[in-house]
XYZ file of C-alpha atoms in Angstrom:
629
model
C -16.300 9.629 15.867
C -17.975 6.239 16.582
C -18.782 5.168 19.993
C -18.407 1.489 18.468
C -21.840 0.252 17.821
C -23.206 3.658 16.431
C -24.542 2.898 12.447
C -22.661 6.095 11.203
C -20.139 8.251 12.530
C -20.988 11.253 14.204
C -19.298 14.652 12.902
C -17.780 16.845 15.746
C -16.050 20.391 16.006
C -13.876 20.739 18.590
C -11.969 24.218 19.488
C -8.171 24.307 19.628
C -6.214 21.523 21.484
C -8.219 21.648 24.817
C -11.284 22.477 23.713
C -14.543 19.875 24.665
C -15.387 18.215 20.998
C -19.040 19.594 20.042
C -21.544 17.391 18.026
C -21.906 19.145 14.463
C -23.716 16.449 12.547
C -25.502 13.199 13.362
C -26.225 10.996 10.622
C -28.216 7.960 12.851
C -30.943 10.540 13.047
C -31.092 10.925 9.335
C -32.927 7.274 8.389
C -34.607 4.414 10.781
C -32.382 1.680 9.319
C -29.239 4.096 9.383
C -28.420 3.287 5.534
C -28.167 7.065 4.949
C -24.391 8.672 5.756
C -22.582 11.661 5.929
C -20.243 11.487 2.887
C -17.953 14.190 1.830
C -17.881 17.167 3.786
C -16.287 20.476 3.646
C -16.283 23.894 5.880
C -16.379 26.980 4.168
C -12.758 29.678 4.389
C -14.178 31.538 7.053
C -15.831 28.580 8.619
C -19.093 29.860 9.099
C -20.451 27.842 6.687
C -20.318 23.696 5.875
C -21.246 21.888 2.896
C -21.832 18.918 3.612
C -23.174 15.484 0.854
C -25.673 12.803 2.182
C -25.422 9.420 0.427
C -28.519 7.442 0.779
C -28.464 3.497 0.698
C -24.946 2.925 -0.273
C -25.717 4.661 -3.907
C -22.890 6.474 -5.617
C -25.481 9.261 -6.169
C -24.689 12.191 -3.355
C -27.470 15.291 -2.640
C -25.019 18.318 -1.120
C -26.812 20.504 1.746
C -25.131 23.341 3.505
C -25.351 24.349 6.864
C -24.272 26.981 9.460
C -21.329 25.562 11.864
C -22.697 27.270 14.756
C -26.145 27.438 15.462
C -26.278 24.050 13.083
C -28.630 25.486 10.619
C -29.671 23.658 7.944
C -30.108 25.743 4.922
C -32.322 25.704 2.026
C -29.814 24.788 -0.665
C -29.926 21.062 -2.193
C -28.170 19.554 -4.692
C -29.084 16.307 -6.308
C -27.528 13.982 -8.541
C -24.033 15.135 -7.981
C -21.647 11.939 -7.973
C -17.466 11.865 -8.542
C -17.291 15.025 -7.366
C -15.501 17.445 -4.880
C -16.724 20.316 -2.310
C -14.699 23.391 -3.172
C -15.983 26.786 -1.559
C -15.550 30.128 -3.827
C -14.772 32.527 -1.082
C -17.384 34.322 -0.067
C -19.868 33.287 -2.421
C -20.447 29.210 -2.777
C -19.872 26.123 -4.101
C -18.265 24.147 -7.191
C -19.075 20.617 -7.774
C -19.784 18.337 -10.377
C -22.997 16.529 -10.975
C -24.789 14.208 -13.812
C -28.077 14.876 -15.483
C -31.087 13.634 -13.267
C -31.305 10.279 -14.554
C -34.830 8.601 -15.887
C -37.298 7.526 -13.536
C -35.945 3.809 -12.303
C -33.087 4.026 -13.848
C -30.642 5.505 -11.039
C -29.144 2.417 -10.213
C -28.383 1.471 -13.899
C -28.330 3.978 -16.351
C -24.457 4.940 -17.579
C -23.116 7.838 -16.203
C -22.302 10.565 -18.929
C -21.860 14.660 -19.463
C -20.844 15.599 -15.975
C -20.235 18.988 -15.682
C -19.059 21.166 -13.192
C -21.502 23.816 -11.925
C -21.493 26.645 -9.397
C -24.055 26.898 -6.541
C -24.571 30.043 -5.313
C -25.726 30.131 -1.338
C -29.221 30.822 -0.874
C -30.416 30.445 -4.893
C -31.867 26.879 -6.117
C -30.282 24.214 -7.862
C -32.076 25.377 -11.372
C -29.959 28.918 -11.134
C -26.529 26.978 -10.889
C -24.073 28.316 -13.422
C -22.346 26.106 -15.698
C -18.872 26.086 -15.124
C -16.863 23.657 -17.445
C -18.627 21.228 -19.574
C -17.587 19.199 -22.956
C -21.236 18.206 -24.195
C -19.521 17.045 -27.585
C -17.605 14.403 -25.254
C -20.204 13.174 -22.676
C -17.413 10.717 -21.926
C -14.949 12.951 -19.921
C -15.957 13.312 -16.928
C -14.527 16.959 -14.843
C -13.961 18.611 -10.904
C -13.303 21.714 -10.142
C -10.953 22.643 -7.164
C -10.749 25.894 -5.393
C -7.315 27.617 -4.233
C -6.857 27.976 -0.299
C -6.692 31.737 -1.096
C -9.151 31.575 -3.697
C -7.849 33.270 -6.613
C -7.338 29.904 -8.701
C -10.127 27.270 -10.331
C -8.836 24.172 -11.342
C -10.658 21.940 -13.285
C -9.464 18.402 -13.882
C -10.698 16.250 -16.631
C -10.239 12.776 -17.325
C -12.032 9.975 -19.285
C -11.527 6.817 -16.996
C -9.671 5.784 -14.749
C -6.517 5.860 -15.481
C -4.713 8.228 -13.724
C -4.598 10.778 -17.538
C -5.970 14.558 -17.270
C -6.183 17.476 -18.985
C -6.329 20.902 -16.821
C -8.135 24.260 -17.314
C -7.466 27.431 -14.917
C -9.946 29.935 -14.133
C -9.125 33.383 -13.109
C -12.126 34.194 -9.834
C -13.373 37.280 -9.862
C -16.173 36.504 -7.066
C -18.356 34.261 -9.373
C -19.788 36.533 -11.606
C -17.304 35.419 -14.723
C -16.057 32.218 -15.882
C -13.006 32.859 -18.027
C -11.375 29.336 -18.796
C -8.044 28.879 -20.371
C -6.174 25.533 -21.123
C -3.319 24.582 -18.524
C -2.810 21.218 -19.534
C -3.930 19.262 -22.377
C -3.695 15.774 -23.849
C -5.207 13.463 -21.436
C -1.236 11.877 -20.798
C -0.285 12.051 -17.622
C -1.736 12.339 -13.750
C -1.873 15.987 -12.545
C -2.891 16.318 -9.359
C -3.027 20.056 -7.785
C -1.178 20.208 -4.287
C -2.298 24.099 -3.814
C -1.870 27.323 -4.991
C 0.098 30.639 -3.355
C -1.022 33.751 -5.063
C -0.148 33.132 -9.208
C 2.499 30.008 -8.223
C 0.508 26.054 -8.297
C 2.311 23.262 -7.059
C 1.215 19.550 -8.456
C 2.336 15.933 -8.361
C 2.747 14.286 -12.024
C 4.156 11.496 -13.502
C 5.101 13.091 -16.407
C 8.742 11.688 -16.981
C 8.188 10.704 -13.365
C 6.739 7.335 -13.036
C 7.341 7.004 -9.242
C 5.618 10.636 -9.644
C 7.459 13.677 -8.421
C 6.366 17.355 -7.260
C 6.170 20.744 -9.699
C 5.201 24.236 -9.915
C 4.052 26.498 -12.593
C 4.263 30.080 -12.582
C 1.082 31.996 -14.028
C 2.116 35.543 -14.485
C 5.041 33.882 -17.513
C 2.936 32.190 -20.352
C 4.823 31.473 -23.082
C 3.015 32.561 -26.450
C 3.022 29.812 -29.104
C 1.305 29.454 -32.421
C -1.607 27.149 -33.160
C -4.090 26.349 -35.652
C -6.797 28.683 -35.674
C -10.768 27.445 -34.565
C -14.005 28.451 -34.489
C -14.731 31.807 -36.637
C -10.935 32.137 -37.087
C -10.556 28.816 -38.816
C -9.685 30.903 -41.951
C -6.485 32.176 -40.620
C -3.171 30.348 -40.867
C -2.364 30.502 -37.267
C -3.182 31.738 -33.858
C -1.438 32.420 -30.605
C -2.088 30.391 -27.051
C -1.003 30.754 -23.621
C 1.289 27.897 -22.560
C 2.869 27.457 -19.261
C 6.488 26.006 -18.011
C 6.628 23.464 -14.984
C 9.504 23.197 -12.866
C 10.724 20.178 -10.950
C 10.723 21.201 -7.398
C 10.674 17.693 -5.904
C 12.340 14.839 -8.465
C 11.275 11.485 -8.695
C 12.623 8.490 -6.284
C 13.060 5.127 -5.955
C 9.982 5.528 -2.951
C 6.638 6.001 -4.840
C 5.302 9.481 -4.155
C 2.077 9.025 -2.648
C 0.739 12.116 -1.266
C 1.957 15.680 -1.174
C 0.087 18.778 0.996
C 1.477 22.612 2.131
C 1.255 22.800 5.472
C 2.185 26.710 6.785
C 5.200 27.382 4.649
C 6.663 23.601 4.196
C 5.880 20.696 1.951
C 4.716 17.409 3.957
C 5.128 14.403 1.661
C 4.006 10.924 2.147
C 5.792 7.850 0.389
C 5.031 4.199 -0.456
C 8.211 1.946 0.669
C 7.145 -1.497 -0.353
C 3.893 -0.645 0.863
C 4.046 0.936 4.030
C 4.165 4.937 4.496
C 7.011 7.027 5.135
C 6.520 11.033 5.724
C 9.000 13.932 5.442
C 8.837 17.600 5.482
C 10.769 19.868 3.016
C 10.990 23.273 2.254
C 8.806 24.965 -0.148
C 12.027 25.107 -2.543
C 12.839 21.554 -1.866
C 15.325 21.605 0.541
C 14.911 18.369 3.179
C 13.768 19.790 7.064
C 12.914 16.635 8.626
C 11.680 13.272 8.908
C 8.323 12.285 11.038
C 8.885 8.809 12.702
C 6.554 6.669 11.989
C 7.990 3.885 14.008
C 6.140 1.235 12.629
C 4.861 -1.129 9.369
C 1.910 0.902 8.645
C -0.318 3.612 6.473
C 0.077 7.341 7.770
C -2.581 9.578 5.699
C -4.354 12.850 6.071
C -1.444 15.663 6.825
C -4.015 18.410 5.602
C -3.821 21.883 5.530
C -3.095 24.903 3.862
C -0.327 27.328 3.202
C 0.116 29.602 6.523
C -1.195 26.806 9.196
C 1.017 25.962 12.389
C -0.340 22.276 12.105
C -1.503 19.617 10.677
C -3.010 16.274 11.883
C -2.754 12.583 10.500
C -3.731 9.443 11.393
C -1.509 6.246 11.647
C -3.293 2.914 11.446
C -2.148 -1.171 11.022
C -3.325 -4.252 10.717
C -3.178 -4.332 14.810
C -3.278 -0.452 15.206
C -7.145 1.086 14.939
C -6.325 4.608 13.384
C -4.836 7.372 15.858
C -4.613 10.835 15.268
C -1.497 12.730 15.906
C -0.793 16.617 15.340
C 2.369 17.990 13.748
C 3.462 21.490 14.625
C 5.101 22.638 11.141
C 7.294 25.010 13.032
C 8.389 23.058 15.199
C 8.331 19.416 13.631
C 7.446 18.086 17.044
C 4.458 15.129 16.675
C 2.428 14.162 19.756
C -1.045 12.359 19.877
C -3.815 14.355 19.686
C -7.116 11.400 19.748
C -6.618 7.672 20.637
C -9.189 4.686 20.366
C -9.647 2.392 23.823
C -8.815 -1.249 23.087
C -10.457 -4.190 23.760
C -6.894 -6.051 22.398
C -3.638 -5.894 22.980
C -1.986 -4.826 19.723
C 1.414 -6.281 21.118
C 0.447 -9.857 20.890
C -0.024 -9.569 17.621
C 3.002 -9.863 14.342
C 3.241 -7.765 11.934
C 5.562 -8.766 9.256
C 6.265 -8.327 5.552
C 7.396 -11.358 2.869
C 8.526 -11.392 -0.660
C 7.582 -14.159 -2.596
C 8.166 -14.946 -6.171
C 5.624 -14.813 -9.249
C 4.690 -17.081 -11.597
C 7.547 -15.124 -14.151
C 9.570 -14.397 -11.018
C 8.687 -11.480 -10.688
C 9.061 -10.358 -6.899
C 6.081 -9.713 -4.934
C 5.654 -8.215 -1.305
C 3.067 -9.790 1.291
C 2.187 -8.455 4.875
C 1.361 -11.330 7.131
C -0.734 -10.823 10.733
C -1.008 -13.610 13.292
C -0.639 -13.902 16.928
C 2.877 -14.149 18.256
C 1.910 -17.234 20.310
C 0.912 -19.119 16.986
C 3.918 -18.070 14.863
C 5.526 -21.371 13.868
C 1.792 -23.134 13.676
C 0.391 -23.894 10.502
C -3.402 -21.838 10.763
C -6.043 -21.402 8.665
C -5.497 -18.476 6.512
C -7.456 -15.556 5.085
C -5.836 -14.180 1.588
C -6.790 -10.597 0.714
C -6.217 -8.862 -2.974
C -6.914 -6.348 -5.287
C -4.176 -5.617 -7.720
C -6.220 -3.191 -9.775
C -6.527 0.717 -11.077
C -3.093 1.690 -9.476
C -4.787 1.318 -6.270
C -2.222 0.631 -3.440
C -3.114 -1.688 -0.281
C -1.285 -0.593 2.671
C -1.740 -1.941 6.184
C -4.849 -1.188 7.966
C -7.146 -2.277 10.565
C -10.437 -3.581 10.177
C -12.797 -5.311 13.193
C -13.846 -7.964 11.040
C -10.411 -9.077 10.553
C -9.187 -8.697 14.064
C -11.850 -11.202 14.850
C -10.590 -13.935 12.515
C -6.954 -13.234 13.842
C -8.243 -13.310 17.310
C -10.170 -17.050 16.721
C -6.316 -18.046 15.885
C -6.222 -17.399 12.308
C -3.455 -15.837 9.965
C -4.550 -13.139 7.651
C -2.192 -12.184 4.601
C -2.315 -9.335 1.979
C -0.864 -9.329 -1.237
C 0.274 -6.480 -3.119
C -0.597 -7.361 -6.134
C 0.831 -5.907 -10.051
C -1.862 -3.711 -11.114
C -2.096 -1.711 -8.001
C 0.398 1.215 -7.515
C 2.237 0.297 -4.788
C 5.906 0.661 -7.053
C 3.860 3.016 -9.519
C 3.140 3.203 -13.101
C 5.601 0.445 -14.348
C 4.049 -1.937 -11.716
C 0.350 -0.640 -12.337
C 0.742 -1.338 -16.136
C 2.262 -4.638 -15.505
C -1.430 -5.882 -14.072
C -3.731 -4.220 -16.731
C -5.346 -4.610 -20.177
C -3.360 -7.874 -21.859
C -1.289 -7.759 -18.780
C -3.736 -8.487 -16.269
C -3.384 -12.608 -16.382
C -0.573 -11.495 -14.169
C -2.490 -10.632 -11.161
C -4.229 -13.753 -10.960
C -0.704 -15.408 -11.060
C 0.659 -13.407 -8.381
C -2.554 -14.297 -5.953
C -2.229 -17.854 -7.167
C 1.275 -17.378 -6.050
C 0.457 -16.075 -2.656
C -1.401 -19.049 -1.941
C 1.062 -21.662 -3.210
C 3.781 -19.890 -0.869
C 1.715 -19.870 2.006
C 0.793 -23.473 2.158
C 4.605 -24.007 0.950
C 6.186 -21.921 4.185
C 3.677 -24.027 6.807
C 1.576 -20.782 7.191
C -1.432 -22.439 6.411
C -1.994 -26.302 5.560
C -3.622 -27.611 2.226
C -7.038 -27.022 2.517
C -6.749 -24.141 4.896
C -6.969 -21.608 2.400
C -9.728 -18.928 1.967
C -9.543 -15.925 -0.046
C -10.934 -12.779 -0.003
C -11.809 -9.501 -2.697
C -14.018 -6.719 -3.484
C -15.112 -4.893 -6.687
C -11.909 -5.299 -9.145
C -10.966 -7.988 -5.694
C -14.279 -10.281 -6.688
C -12.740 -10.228 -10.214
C -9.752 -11.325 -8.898
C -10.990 -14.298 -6.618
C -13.881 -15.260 -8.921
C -11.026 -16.026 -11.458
C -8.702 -17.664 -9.990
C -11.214 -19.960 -8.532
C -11.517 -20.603 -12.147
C -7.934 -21.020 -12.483
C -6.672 -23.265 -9.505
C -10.153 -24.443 -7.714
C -8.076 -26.947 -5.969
C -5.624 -24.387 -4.236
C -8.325 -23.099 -2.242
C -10.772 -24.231 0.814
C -13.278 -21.236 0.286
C -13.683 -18.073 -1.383
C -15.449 -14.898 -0.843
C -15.950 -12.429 -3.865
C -17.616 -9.341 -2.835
C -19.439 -6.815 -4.938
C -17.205 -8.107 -7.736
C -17.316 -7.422 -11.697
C -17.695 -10.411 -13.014
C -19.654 -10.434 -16.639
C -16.340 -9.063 -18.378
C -17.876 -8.608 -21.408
C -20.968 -6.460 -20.490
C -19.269 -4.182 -17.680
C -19.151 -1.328 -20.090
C -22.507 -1.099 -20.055
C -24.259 -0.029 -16.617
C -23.814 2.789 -14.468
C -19.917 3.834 -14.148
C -18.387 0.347 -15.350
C -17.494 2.727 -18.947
C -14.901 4.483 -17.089
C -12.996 0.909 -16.126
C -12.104 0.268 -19.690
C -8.998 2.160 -18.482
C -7.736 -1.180 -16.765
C -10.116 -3.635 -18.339
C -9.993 -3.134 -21.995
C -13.081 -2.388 -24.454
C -15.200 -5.528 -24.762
C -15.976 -4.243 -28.693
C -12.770 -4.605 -29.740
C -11.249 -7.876 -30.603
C -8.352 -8.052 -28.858
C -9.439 -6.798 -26.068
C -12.219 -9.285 -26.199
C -10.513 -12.200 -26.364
C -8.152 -11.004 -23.311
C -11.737 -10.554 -21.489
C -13.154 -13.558 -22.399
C -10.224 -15.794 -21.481
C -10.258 -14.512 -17.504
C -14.106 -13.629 -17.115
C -15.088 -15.275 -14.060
C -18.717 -15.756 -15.385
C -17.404 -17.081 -19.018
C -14.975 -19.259 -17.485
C -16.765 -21.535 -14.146
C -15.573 -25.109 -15.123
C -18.438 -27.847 -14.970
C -17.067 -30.882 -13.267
C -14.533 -29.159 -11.404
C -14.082 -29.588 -7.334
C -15.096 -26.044 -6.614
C -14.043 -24.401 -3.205
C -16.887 -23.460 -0.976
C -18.408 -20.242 -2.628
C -20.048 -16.840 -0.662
C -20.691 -14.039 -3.318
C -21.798 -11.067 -1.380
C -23.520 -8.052 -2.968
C -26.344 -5.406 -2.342
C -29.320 -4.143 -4.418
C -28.424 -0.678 -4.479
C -24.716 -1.069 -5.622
C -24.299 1.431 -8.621
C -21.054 1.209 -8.504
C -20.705 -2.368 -9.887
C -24.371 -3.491 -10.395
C -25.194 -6.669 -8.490
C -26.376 -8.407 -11.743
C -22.824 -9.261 -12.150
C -23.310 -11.712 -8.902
C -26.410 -12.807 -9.879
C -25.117 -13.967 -12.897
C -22.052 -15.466 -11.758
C -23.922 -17.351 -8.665
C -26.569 -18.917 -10.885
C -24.068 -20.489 -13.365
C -21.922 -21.432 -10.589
C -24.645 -23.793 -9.273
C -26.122 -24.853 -12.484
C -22.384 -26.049 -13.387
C -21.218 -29.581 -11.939
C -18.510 -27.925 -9.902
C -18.118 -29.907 -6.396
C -19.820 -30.789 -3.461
C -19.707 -27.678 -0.903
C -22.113 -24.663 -1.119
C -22.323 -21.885 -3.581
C -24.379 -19.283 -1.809
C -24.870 -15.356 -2.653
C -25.699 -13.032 0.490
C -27.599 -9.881 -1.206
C -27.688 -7.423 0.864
C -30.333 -4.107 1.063
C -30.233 -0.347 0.770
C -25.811 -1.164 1.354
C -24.651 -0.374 -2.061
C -21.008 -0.596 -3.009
C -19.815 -0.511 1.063
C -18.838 3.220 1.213
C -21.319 4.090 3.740
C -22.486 0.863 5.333
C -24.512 1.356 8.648
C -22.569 -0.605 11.671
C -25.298 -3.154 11.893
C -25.448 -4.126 8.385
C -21.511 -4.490 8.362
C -21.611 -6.576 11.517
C -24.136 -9.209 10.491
C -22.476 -9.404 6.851
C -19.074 -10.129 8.532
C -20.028 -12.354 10.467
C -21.761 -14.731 7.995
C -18.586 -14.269 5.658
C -16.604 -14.888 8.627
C -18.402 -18.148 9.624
C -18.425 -19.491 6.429
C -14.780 -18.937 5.549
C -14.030 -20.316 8.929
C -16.402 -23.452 8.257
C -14.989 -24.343 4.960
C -11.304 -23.656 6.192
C -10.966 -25.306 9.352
C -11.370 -22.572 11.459
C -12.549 -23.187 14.948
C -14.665 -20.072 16.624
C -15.500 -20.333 20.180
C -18.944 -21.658 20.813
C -19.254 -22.225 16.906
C -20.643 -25.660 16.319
C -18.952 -27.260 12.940
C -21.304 -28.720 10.741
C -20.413 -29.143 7.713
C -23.145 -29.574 4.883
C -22.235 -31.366 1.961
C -24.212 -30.733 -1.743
C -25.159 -33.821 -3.849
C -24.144 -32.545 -7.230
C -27.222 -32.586 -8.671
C -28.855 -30.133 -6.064
C-alpha cells in the first residue's frame, strides 16, 4: 500500500476481513534515495515465517532475507545473486530458489547471465551450505526454478533456454530436504508448461501442447508408464533401458478465448481469459464442469485470484485505463464477489471513454486498439499518445497508470495497440511478430498511427509515440521507417544495437524472439530493422527523448547511448534529440515514486511540446536545432 507520494510501497498484514491492516515491511527505510524495493515476497505454510527479496537500484540482481511475521524479526539468512527466480518454502524446513554465480568484481551490470541453478536454503545455515538442487553445468544456457506444492510433497523444476514460452520439467519426491531424487516429467524444450498446483500425487498445468490458445491438464503420478530407452552413463553398453513416463489428461480444452491464467482456489478451478484483450474470469469444477461466471462488468485486466486447494477465498484486483486497481474477494463456496480495498480518487473515472477499435494492417491483417479520452472531447481531433510492445507473447491489457491520466486529463487521447508478437490471440499471433516475422509489428504500429490521424482522433502532426524495452525497439524503428508519421517519440530503456544484444547481461535469452545475430539469416533480418543500423541522415526526424538508467541490467543502457549519439551526428531534422539517463533506476521494476514522477513529467512535457499539447501553466517554446548543431 502507497499513501501516494511514498517512494516504495509499504507491505502490510492484515487479519481476516475486519481486522486493522498491520505494517510488516517498510522499504523507504531501507535506502536515503529510496532506490532499494521490496521485490518478490513470500510467507512461509504456516506463516510464521516470510521470505522476502530486496532489489537494490533497479538491478535485476535480488539478495533474499527472511523474517519472522510477528515480532518482524529479521533473520540472519542472506542470499545474494539470485535473479529469475521464485520463493518456494519446503515445509518446515526452507527455501528453493535459483541464483547465478557471483559475478566478477564490476561486472554485475554487464557480464551474461549463465549456469543458474536451483539451490536449497536451509533456515538458520549460510548461503555457502546451500544444497544444489537441479543444475545442467554442461548447458550453462538453460536457465531453471523450482516450485513447491501447496501441500508440499511435490518439487517442480522448470527449465527453459529463452524466452520463449518452451520447458522441460523434472519432479522431485520431498522427503523434508535431506534427499534430492530427480526424475524427468517433461522433456524436449517444446511446449509451455506451467504448474497450476498439486493435490497429493495428481498436478494440474496449463500447456499449449496441441493447444495454442493453451488449455488446462493433469497428470497422475502413482501410473508411470514404463518405456524403453537408450541406455547412459555406465550402462551405455546395454541395448536398452527402462524410464518412467507419465500420461496428461485434458481437463480443460482449448478455446477460441486465450487461456491466460489458471489457479485452485478451495476445491474449484478459477480461470482467467484474454477476449480481444480484456479479461474474462470463470470458475469450474475441479473435473471441468462450468459453476459460474464472475462479472467483471467492464473493458479491463482482472489478475491475482490466488490461493490454494482447501481456501474459502480468494482476492483479485480489477484495474483500467480510468480504474486505479481495486481489490475484490471471492468466496469459492459461495461465488459471491464484493470489494474488499478501494483507492480514493482525485478523478472521476466516469468522464472518461473507454473504448476498443479494430483497424487493419499493412497485409490486412486485423488489429485491436483501446482508445481513452474524455467524453467531453470525443468527436475533437487531440493530440495523441501511441503505446506498443508487440513482443515475447507478452499481452497488453488495460491498465491505469498516473502518468497517463495526466496527459488524458491536459485533454489528450491515449491509444494502445495490441500488437502481433504479443500473446493477446496466443501462439499463432505471437509467432506472427517474431524472428523473420517481426517487420510485422512495426507495420501494425505504423498502422495505428495512419488510422488515427485517418478517423480525426488526432491531426497530422499530433502524433507521439511511446515504448519500453522490446517497446524502444519498436518506436526507435519505425521512426526509421515513417519519420514523417510522427510529431515525437519516446523510446525507453529500449534494445536498440540488434546485432550486439546477445552479448550483455540477459539479452542471450531474447534470441527466442530476436533471432541469433551469428547466423546469416537471422542477421540480415536484424540488420534491416535495427534502430541503431538504420537512423536515416537527411531525414525530417520527429522530436526524439530516449530515456534510460545506469543500472539497467536488464537491457544495458549502452544500447541508448549508442542510438542517441548517431541520431545527432546524422542530418536528421531540426527538433531535439535528447537522452534522459537516469540513476540507481534500472530497468523500471522498482522505481522510487520520486524518480518516476520527475521522469514522467519531462517525457510528458516534451511529448506534449512537440505534439501540440497544451498543459496548464506550461509555457510553449519551442526550440528549433540548426542542423549542424
Amino acid at each position: 500500500r502507497n499513501a501516494g507520494l511514498q517512494n516504495q510501497s509499504q507491505l502490510f498484514v492484515r487479519d481476516g476481513l475486519e481486522g486493522k491492516p498491520r505494517l510488516l515491511l517498510d522499504p523507504n527505510t531501507w535506502a536515503r534515495d529510496g532506490a532499494t524495493a521490496l521485490a518478490d515476497w513470500e510467507p512461509s505454510k504456516s506463516g510464521k515465517l516470510f521470505a522476502y527479496a530486496v532489489q537494490d537500484g533497479g538491478s535485476d540482481w535480488r539478495t533474499i532475507r527472511v523474517m519472522t511475521a510477528k515480532g518482524g524479526k529479521i533473520l540472519a539468512d542472506e542470499i545474494r545473486w539470485a535473479k529469475f527466480s521464485g520463493l518456494s518454502w519446503v515445509v518446515g524446513q526452507g527455501l528453493l530458489c535459483s541464483r547465478f554465480p557471483a559475478p566478477p568484481g564490476g561486472q554485475e551490470f554487464q557480464q551474461l547471465n549463465t549456469n543458474q541453478a536451483v539451490y536449497f536454503h536451509r533456515i538458520g545455515t549460510p548461503q555457502s551450505a546451500d544444497t544444489l538442487v537441479y543444475a545442467t553445468p554442461d548447458n550453462p544456457a538453460l536457465r531453471h526454478v523450482g516450485q513447491v506444492t501447496h501441500d508440499g510433497r511435490w518439487a517442480v523444476v522448470t527449465t527453459s533456454r529463452g524466452t520463449d514460452a518452451k520447458y522441460e520439467l523434472h519432479l522431485i519426491r520431498l522427503d523434508g530436504g535431506k534427499n534430492w531424487p530427480v526424475q524427468r516429467l517433461v522433456d524436449g524444450l517444446d511446449h509451455e508448461w506451467r504448474l497450476i498446483e498439486g493435490i497429493g500425487d495428481t498436478l494440474y498445468f496449463v500447456t499449449n501442447k496441441d493447444a495454442p490458445r493453451l488449455k488446462v491438464v493433469r497428470v497422475d503420478l502413482t501410473r508411470p508408464e514404463q518405456v524403453r530407452v537408450p541406455c547412459e552413463g555406465e550402462l551405455e553398453q546395454a541395448t536398452a533401458c527402462t524410464q518412467s513416463r507419465y500420461t496428461f489428461t485434458d481437463l480443460i480444452p482449448e478455446r477460441a478465448e486465450t487461456l491466460d491464467r489458471a489457479q485452485i482456489v478451495g476445491d474449484r478451478l478459477i480461470l482467467s481469459y484474454l477476449k480481444d484483450a480484456a479479461s474474462t474470469a470463470e470458475v469450474v469444477s475441479l473435473d471441468g464442469k462450468p459453476v459460474q461466471r464472475i462479472e467483471l462488468n467492464a473493458i479491463g485486466t482482472a489478475s491475482g485470484f490466488t490461493g490454494q486447494p482447501g481456501d474459502p477465498e480468494t482476492f483479485y484486483s480489477f484495474s483500467s485505463f480510468n480504474q486505479p486497481s481495486a481489490i475484490y474477494r471471492y468466496d469459492s463456496r459461495t461465488g459471491a464477489s464484493a470489494p474488499f480495498a478501494s483507492p480514493r480518487l482525485t478523478f472521476a473515472p466516469e468522464d472518461y471513454a473507454v473504448e476498443q477499435r479494430f483497424y487493419a494492417s499493412k497485409d490486412g491483417t486485423r488489429v485491436p486498439m483501446f482508445l481513452v479520452r474524455k467524453k467531453a472531447l470525443v468527436g475533437t481531433s487531440l493530440p495523441t499518445l501511441l503505446y506498443g510492445y508487440g513482443g515475447f507473447d507478452v499481452s497488453l491489457t488495460p491498465s491505469f497508470s498516473a502518468v497517463r491520466m495526466a496527459w488524458l486529463e491536459a485533454g489528450g487521447a491515449f491509444a494502445m495497440a495490441n500488437l502481433r508478437g504479443g500473446g493477446e490471440y496466443g501462439k499463432a499471433w505471437h509467432d506472427a511478430g517474431r524472428l523473420a516475422n517481426k517487420q510485422n509489428v512495426f507495420d501494425d504500429f505504423i498502422a495505428a498511427g495512419e488510422y488515427l490521424i485517418a478517423q480525426g482522433v488526432t491531426p497530422k502532426g499530433g502524433l507521439a509515440i511511446q515504448g519500453g524495452s522490446n517497446g524502444g525497439l519498436l518506436v526507435g524503428a519505425v521512426v526509421n521507417q515513417r519519420p514523417d508519421l510522427f510529431a515525437a517519440a519516446n523510446p525507453a530503456v529500449g534494445v536498440m544495437d540488434m546485432l550486439r544484444f546477445d552479448r550483455f547481461t540477459a539479452g542471450r535469452f531474447w534470441v527466442d524472439d530476436y533471432g541469433h545475430p551469428d547466423k546469416e539469416a537471422d542477421f540480415r533480418v536484424l540488420r534491416a530493422y535495427s534502430p541503431y543500423h538504420n537512423i536515416r541522415s537527411g531525414a525530417d526526424y520527429p522530436a526524439v527523448l530516449v530515456t534510460t538508467a545506469d543500472t539497467d541490467d536488464r537491457v544495458v543502457p549502452g544500447h541508448s547511448f549508442k542510438y542517441t549519439a548517431a541520431l545527432q551526428a546524422a542530418r536528421a531534422g531540426t527538433r531535439p534529440h535528447l537522452i534522459r539517463i537516469e540513476t540507481r533506476a534500472g530497468h523500471g521494476a522498482g522505481k522510487p515514486t520520486d524518480k518516476a514522477v520527475a521522469e514522467g513529467a519531462d517525457v510528458l512535457a516534451f511529448l506534449a511540446q512537440w505534439s501540440g499539447l497544451t498543459i496548464p501553466g506550461q509555457v510553449v517554446q519551442k526550440t528549433v536545432l540548426k542542423p549542424e548543431r
